[in-house]
Amino acid sequence: MDTLSLDPGLYIVATPIGNLGDMTRRAIDVLGAVSVIACEDTRVTGKLMAHLGIRKPLRRYDDHADAAARDALIQLMREEAVALVSDAGTPLISDPGYRLVRAAQAEGIAVTSLPGPSALITALTLSGLPTDRFLFGGFLPGKDKARGDVLRELAAIPATLVFYDTGPRLAETLDAMAELLPRREIAVARELTKLFEECRRGSAAELAAHYHEHPPRGEIVVLAGPPSEAPAPDAAAVDAALREALARLPISQAAKDVARSTGLDRKVLYVRALALQSEAP
Ligand code: SAM
């Protein structure tokens, strides 16, 4: 029996990211009171509903759904309360829902968001990195070039950066961070709220070495603290570091090595290394 009477509209409902005990009382009440639940995957949400003892029609929805499917949900919201959930966590956070919320608001439909679990906030609060300013970057691109472009774009931002990641990609992400975010402290938060929850903090190079050796399982958030205040090395020190690296490495590798240790741009260092090499007796 429904205990709550809801006005028509869209209800965004966060669900647990691993521990079913994290379902809020209000989320349970609202899911028990809506007419329809829009979800990413009816099997995943079906299991959660079975656990909660709630039987409601489930309708598959994601932001790639065609306009007709979205319109049908919008029509329903004019008369009925409709919930939106994702497989886990807060809808719209690297999950579907943005287009649906925009469309509902454009039609003057009431939208209510119920706060609840999200891996983003759980990881940030657990990481021990500064929380006063942060930037959520979603999933980094999988391809080296595109991932590098994003990290270069964000490298100077004075805030903690938060990314979602996957086990197979983590070590490569950390390699890229070691090269492009060398002055940031990194944290890896894994399997949050679950039995094997883990949070490790260190330099990107240290964590990359660890995860190359111990390929991680499960769900992962990678965080990079704000760039450290270390003063930029002076030109003479950079030249000395480049000369030392050129004595043992090919030029591009030397530039990469010094970029990693100084936080300076690899392409700029490459050009300087070429000049130093041509000056060499
Ligand atoms: N909307 C969700 C939220 O609010 O957290 C995120 C959905 S996104 C498709 C899934 C990603 O979130 C995973 O690949 C992982 O990066 C992160 N994630 C979800 N659950 C997690 C957990 N229990 N521990 C660590 N990361 C998690």
mmCIF file with all atom_site columns, N, CA and C and ligand atoms in Angstrom, residues 17-18 86 88-91 93-95 117-120 139 163-166 189-194 219-221, ligand 1:
data_model
loop_
_atom_site.group_PDB
_atom_site.id
_atom_site.type_symbol
_atom_site.label_atom_id
_atom_site.label_alt_id
_atom_site.label_comp_id
_atom_site.label_asym_id
_atom_site.label_entity_id
_atom_site.label_seq_id
_atom_site.pdbx_PDB_ins_code
_atom_site.Cartn_x
_atom_site.Cartn_y
_atom_site.Cartn_z
_atom_site.occupancy
_atom_site.B_iso_or_equiv
_atom_site.pdbx_formal_charge
_atom_site.auth_seq_id
_atom_site.auth_comp_id
_atom_site.auth_asym_id
_atom_site.auth_atom_id
_atom_site.pdbx_PDB_model_num
ATOM   1   N N   . ILE A 1 17  ? 25.496 2.561  -4.328  1.00 0.00 ? 17  ILE A N   1
ATOM   2   C CA  . ILE A 1 17  ? 26.613 2.237  -5.230  1.00 0.00 ? 17  ILE A CA  1
ATOM   3   C C   . ILE A 1 17  ? 27.293 0.938  -4.791  1.00 0.00 ? 17  ILE A C   1
ATOM   4   N N   . GLY A 1 18  ? 26.630 0.154  -3.990  1.00 0.00 ? 18  GLY A N   1
ATOM   5   C CA  . GLY A 1 18  ? 27.229 -1.118 -3.563  1.00 0.00 ? 18  GLY A CA  1
ATOM   6   C C   . GLY A 1 18  ? 26.606 -1.666 -2.293  1.00 0.00 ? 18  GLY A C   1
ATOM   7   N N   . SER A 1 86  ? 19.156 5.287  -11.985 1.00 0.00 ? 86  SER A N   1
ATOM   8   C CA  . SER A 1 86  ? 20.154 4.676  -12.870 1.00 0.00 ? 86  SER A CA  1
ATOM   9   C C   . SER A 1 86  ? 20.542 3.332  -12.257 1.00 0.00 ? 86  SER A C   1
ATOM   10  N N   . ALA A 1 88  ? 23.123 2.523  -10.628 1.00 0.00 ? 88  ALA A N   1
ATOM   11  C CA  . ALA A 1 88  ? 23.653 2.733  -9.284  1.00 0.00 ? 88  ALA A CA  1
ATOM   12  C C   . ALA A 1 88  ? 24.026 4.194  -9.132  1.00 0.00 ? 88  ALA A C   1
ATOM   13  N N   . GLY A 1 89  ? 23.855 4.732  -7.941  1.00 0.00 ? 89  GLY A N   1
ATOM   14  C CA  . GLY A 1 89  ? 24.271 6.098  -7.675  1.00 0.00 ? 89  GLY A CA  1
ATOM   15  C C   . GLY A 1 89  ? 23.241 7.123  -8.109  1.00 0.00 ? 89  GLY A C   1
ATOM   16  N N   . THR A 1 90  ? 23.725 8.319  -8.372  1.00 0.00 ? 90  THR A N   1
ATOM   17  C CA  . THR A 1 90  ? 22.844 9.439  -8.686  1.00 0.00 ? 90  THR A CA  1
ATOM   18  C C   . THR A 1 90  ? 22.642 9.553  -10.193 1.00 0.00 ? 90  THR A C   1
ATOM   19  N N   . PRO A 1 91  ? 21.381 9.514  -10.651 1.00 0.00 ? 91  PRO A N   1
ATOM   20  C CA  . PRO A 1 91  ? 21.144 9.703  -12.089 1.00 0.00 ? 91  PRO A CA  1
ATOM   21  C C   . PRO A 1 91  ? 21.750 11.030 -12.558 1.00 0.00 ? 91  PRO A C   1
ATOM   22  N N   . ILE A 1 93  ? 24.717 11.757 -13.213 1.00 0.00 ? 93  ILE A N   1
ATOM   23  C CA  . ILE A 1 93  ? 26.150 11.878 -12.931 1.00 0.00 ? 93  ILE A CA  1
ATOM   24  C C   . ILE A 1 93  ? 26.829 10.733 -13.676 1.00 0.00 ? 93  ILE A C   1
ATOM   25  N N   . SER A 1 94  ? 27.372 11.044 -14.870 1.00 0.00 ? 94  SER A N   1
ATOM   26  C CA  . SER A 1 94  ? 27.871 10.016 -15.810 1.00 0.00 ? 94  SER A CA  1
ATOM   27  C C   . SER A 1 94  ? 26.810 8.946  -16.034 1.00 0.00 ? 94  SER A C   1
ATOM   28  N N   . ASP A 1 95  ? 25.590 9.330  -16.031 1.00 0.00 ? 95  ASP A N   1
ATOM   29  C CA  . ASP A 1 95  ? 24.446 8.435  -16.243 1.00 0.00 ? 95  ASP A CA  1
ATOM   30  C C   . ASP A 1 95  ? 23.335 9.203  -16.956 1.00 0.00 ? 95  ASP A C   1
ATOM   31  N N   . PRO A 1 117 ? 23.386 8.377  -2.631  1.00 0.00 ? 117 PRO A N   1
ATOM   32  C CA  . PRO A 1 117 ? 24.752 7.967  -2.931  1.00 0.00 ? 117 PRO A CA  1
ATOM   33  C C   . PRO A 1 117 ? 25.244 8.410  -4.301  1.00 0.00 ? 117 PRO A C   1
ATOM   34  N N   . SER A 1 118 ? 26.538 8.764  -4.337  1.00 0.00 ? 118 SER A N   1
ATOM   35  C CA  . SER A 1 118 ? 27.237 8.957  -5.600  1.00 0.00 ? 118 SER A CA  1
ATOM   36  C C   . SER A 1 118 ? 28.704 8.636  -5.355  1.00 0.00 ? 118 SER A C   1
ATOM   37  N N   . ALA A 1 119 ? 29.314 7.893  -6.275  1.00 0.00 ? 119 ALA A N   1
ATOM   38  C CA  . ALA A 1 119 ? 30.724 7.530  -6.114  1.00 0.00 ? 119 ALA A CA  1
ATOM   39  C C   . ALA A 1 119 ? 31.597 8.782  -6.094  1.00 0.00 ? 119 ALA A C   1
ATOM   40  N N   . LEU A 1 120 ? 31.191 9.809  -6.822  1.00 0.00 ? 120 LEU A N   1
ATOM   41  C CA  . LEU A 1 120 ? 31.957 11.059 -6.878  1.00 0.00 ? 120 LEU A CA  1
ATOM   42  C C   . LEU A 1 120 ? 32.182 11.632 -5.480  1.00 0.00 ? 120 LEU A C   1
ATOM   43  N N   . PHE A 1 139 ? 34.285 10.266 -17.146 1.00 0.00 ? 139 PHE A N   1
ATOM   44  C CA  . PHE A 1 139 ? 35.264 9.273  -17.617 1.00 0.00 ? 139 PHE A CA  1
ATOM   45  C C   . PHE A 1 139 ? 36.246 9.966  -18.556 1.00 0.00 ? 139 PHE A C   1
ATOM   46  N N   . PHE A 1 163 ? 37.802 11.747 -11.498 1.00 0.00 ? 163 PHE A N   1
ATOM   47  C CA  . PHE A 1 163 ? 37.441 11.021 -12.716 1.00 0.00 ? 163 PHE A CA  1
ATOM   48  C C   . PHE A 1 163 ? 36.913 9.634  -12.369 1.00 0.00 ? 163 PHE A C   1
ATOM   49  N N   . TYR A 1 164 ? 35.949 9.175  -13.115 1.00 0.00 ? 164 TYR A N   1
ATOM   50  C CA  . TYR A 1 164 ? 35.556 7.773  -13.036 1.00 0.00 ? 164 TYR A CA  1
ATOM   51  C C   . TYR A 1 164 ? 36.495 6.973  -13.941 1.00 0.00 ? 164 TYR A C   1
ATOM   52  N N   . ASP A 1 165 ? 36.780 5.711  -13.548 1.00 0.00 ? 165 ASP A N   1
ATOM   53  C CA  . ASP A 1 165 ? 37.698 4.909  -14.350 1.00 0.00 ? 165 ASP A CA  1
ATOM   54  C C   . ASP A 1 165 ? 37.298 3.443  -14.260 1.00 0.00 ? 165 ASP A C   1
ATOM   55  N N   . THR A 1 166 ? 38.026 2.611  -14.969 1.00 0.00 ? 166 THR A N   1
ATOM   56  C CA  . THR A 1 166 ? 37.748 1.165  -14.932 1.00 0.00 ? 166 THR A CA  1
ATOM   57  C C   . THR A 1 166 ? 39.061 0.427  -14.654 1.00 0.00 ? 166 THR A C   1
ATOM   58  N N   . ALA A 1 189 ? 40.255 5.419  -5.398  1.00 0.00 ? 189 ALA A N   1
ATOM   59  C CA  . ALA A 1 189 ? 39.223 4.870  -4.505  1.00 0.00 ? 189 ALA A CA  1
ATOM   60  C C   . ALA A 1 189 ? 38.509 3.753  -5.259  1.00 0.00 ? 189 ALA A C   1
ATOM   61  N N   . ARG A 1 190 ? 38.437 2.587  -4.641  1.00 0.00 ? 190 ARG A N   1
ATOM   62  C CA  . ARG A 1 190 ? 37.957 1.400  -5.357  1.00 0.00 ? 190 ARG A CA  1
ATOM   63  C C   . ARG A 1 190 ? 36.887 0.688  -4.532  1.00 0.00 ? 190 ARG A C   1
ATOM   64  N N   . GLU A 1 191 ? 35.885 0.165  -5.220  1.00 0.00 ? 191 GLU A N   1
ATOM   65  C CA  . GLU A 1 191 ? 34.878 -0.673 -4.569  1.00 0.00 ? 191 GLU A CA  1
ATOM   66  C C   . GLU A 1 191 ? 34.246 0.023  -3.350  1.00 0.00 ? 191 GLU A C   1
ATOM   67  N N   . LEU A 1 192 ? 33.909 1.285  -3.525  1.00 0.00 ? 192 LEU A N   1
ATOM   68  C CA  . LEU A 1 192 ? 33.366 2.071  -2.412  1.00 0.00 ? 192 LEU A CA  1
ATOM   69  C C   . LEU A 1 192 ? 32.087 1.457  -1.877  1.00 0.00 ? 192 LEU A C   1
ATOM   70  N N   . THR A 1 193 ? 31.980 1.470  -0.587  1.00 0.00 ? 193 THR A N   1
ATOM   71  C CA  . THR A 1 193 ? 30.827 0.953  0.187   1.00 0.00 ? 193 THR A CA  1
ATOM   72  C C   . THR A 1 193 ? 30.700 -0.566 0.115   1.00 0.00 ? 193 THR A C   1
ATOM   73  N N   . LYS A 1 194 ? 31.663 -1.234 -0.555  1.00 0.00 ? 194 LYS A N   1
ATOM   74  C CA  . LYS A 1 194 ? 31.580 -2.700 -0.689  1.00 0.00 ? 194 LYS A CA  1
ATOM   75  C C   . LYS A 1 194 ? 32.611 -3.367 0.215   1.00 0.00 ? 194 LYS A C   1
ATOM   76  N N   . GLU A 1 219 ? 35.035 -1.298 -9.318  1.00 0.00 ? 219 GLU A N   1
ATOM   77  C CA  . GLU A 1 219 ? 34.730 0.066  -9.765  1.00 0.00 ? 219 GLU A CA  1
ATOM   78  C C   . GLU A 1 219 ? 35.694 1.057  -9.117  1.00 0.00 ? 219 GLU A C   1
ATOM   79  N N   . ILE A 1 220 ? 36.046 2.078  -9.901  1.00 0.00 ? 220 ILE A N   1
ATOM   80  C CA  . ILE A 1 220 ? 37.183 2.911  -9.508  1.00 0.00 ? 220 ILE A CA  1
ATOM   81  C C   . ILE A 1 220 ? 36.922 4.396  -9.739  1.00 0.00 ? 220 ILE A C   1
ATOM   82  N N   . VAL A 1 221 ? 37.379 5.206  -8.785  1.00 0.00 ? 221 VAL A N   1
ATOM   83  C CA  . VAL A 1 221 ? 37.417 6.663  -8.965  1.00 0.00 ? 221 VAL A CA  1
ATOM   84  C C   . VAL A 1 221 ? 38.866 7.100  -8.769  1.00 0.00 ? 221 VAL A C   1
HETATM 85  N N1  . SAM B 2 .   ? 25.814 7.770  -11.366 1.00 0.00 ? 1   SAM B N1  1
HETATM 86  C C1  . SAM B 2 .   ? 26.845 7.053  -10.673 1.00 0.00 ? 1   SAM B C1  1
HETATM 87  C C2  . SAM B 2 .   ? 27.246 7.827  -9.427  1.00 0.00 ? 1   SAM B C2  1
HETATM 88  O O1  . SAM B 2 .   ? 26.518 8.708  -9.002  1.00 0.00 ? 1   SAM B O1  1
HETATM 89  O O2  . SAM B 2 .   ? 28.295 7.539  -8.862  1.00 0.00 ? 1   SAM B O2  1
HETATM 90  C C3  . SAM B 2 .   ? 28.010 6.759  -11.569 1.00 0.00 ? 1   SAM B C3  1
HETATM 91  C C4  . SAM B 2 .   ? 27.675 5.941  -12.780 1.00 0.00 ? 1   SAM B C4  1
HETATM 92  S S1  . SAM B 2 .   ? 29.013 5.656  -13.847 1.00 0.00 ? 1   SAM B S1  1
HETATM 93  C C5  . SAM B 2 .   ? 28.226 4.894  -15.215 1.00 0.00 ? 1   SAM B C5  1
HETATM 94  C C6  . SAM B 2 .   ? 29.814 4.274  -13.117 1.00 0.00 ? 1   SAM B C6  1
HETATM 95  C C7  . SAM B 2 .   ? 31.194 4.638  -12.566 1.00 0.00 ? 1   SAM B C7  1
HETATM 96  O O3  . SAM B 2 .   ? 31.064 5.215  -11.273 1.00 0.00 ? 1   SAM B O3  1
HETATM 97  C C8  . SAM B 2 .   ? 32.095 3.439  -12.369 1.00 0.00 ? 1   SAM B C8  1
HETATM 98  O O4  . SAM B 2 .   ? 32.763 3.086  -13.574 1.00 0.00 ? 1   SAM B O4  1
HETATM 99  C C9  . SAM B 2 .   ? 33.061 3.946  -11.331 1.00 0.00 ? 1   SAM B C9  1
HETATM 100 O O5  . SAM B 2 .   ? 34.040 4.778  -11.923 1.00 0.00 ? 1   SAM B O5  1
HETATM 101 C C10 . SAM B 2 .   ? 32.136 4.809  -10.464 1.00 0.00 ? 1   SAM B C10 1
HETATM 102 N N2  . SAM B 2 .   ? 31.585 3.993  -9.377  1.00 0.00 ? 1   SAM B N2  1
HETATM 103 C C11 . SAM B 2 .   ? 30.325 3.568  -9.230  1.00 0.00 ? 1   SAM B C11 1
HETATM 104 N N3  . SAM B 2 .   ? 30.200 2.840  -8.107  1.00 0.00 ? 1   SAM B N3  1
HETATM 105 C C12 . SAM B 2 .   ? 31.426 2.814  -7.522  1.00 0.00 ? 1   SAM B C12 1
HETATM 106 C C13 . SAM B 2 .   ? 31.957 2.217  -6.346  1.00 0.00 ? 1   SAM B C13 1
HETATM 107 N N4  . SAM B 2 .   ? 31.183 1.492  -5.538  1.00 0.00 ? 1   SAM B N4  1
HETATM 108 N N5  . SAM B 2 .   ? 33.265 2.396  -6.070  1.00 0.00 ? 1   SAM B N5  1
HETATM 109 C C14 . SAM B 2 .   ? 34.055 3.131  -6.889  1.00 0.00 ? 1   SAM B C14 1
HETATM 110 N N6  . SAM B 2 .   ? 33.614 3.713  -8.009  1.00 0.00 ? 1   SAM B N6  1
HETATM 111 C C15 . SAM B 2 .   ? 32.312 3.559  -8.329  1.00 0.00 ? 1   SAM B C15 1
#
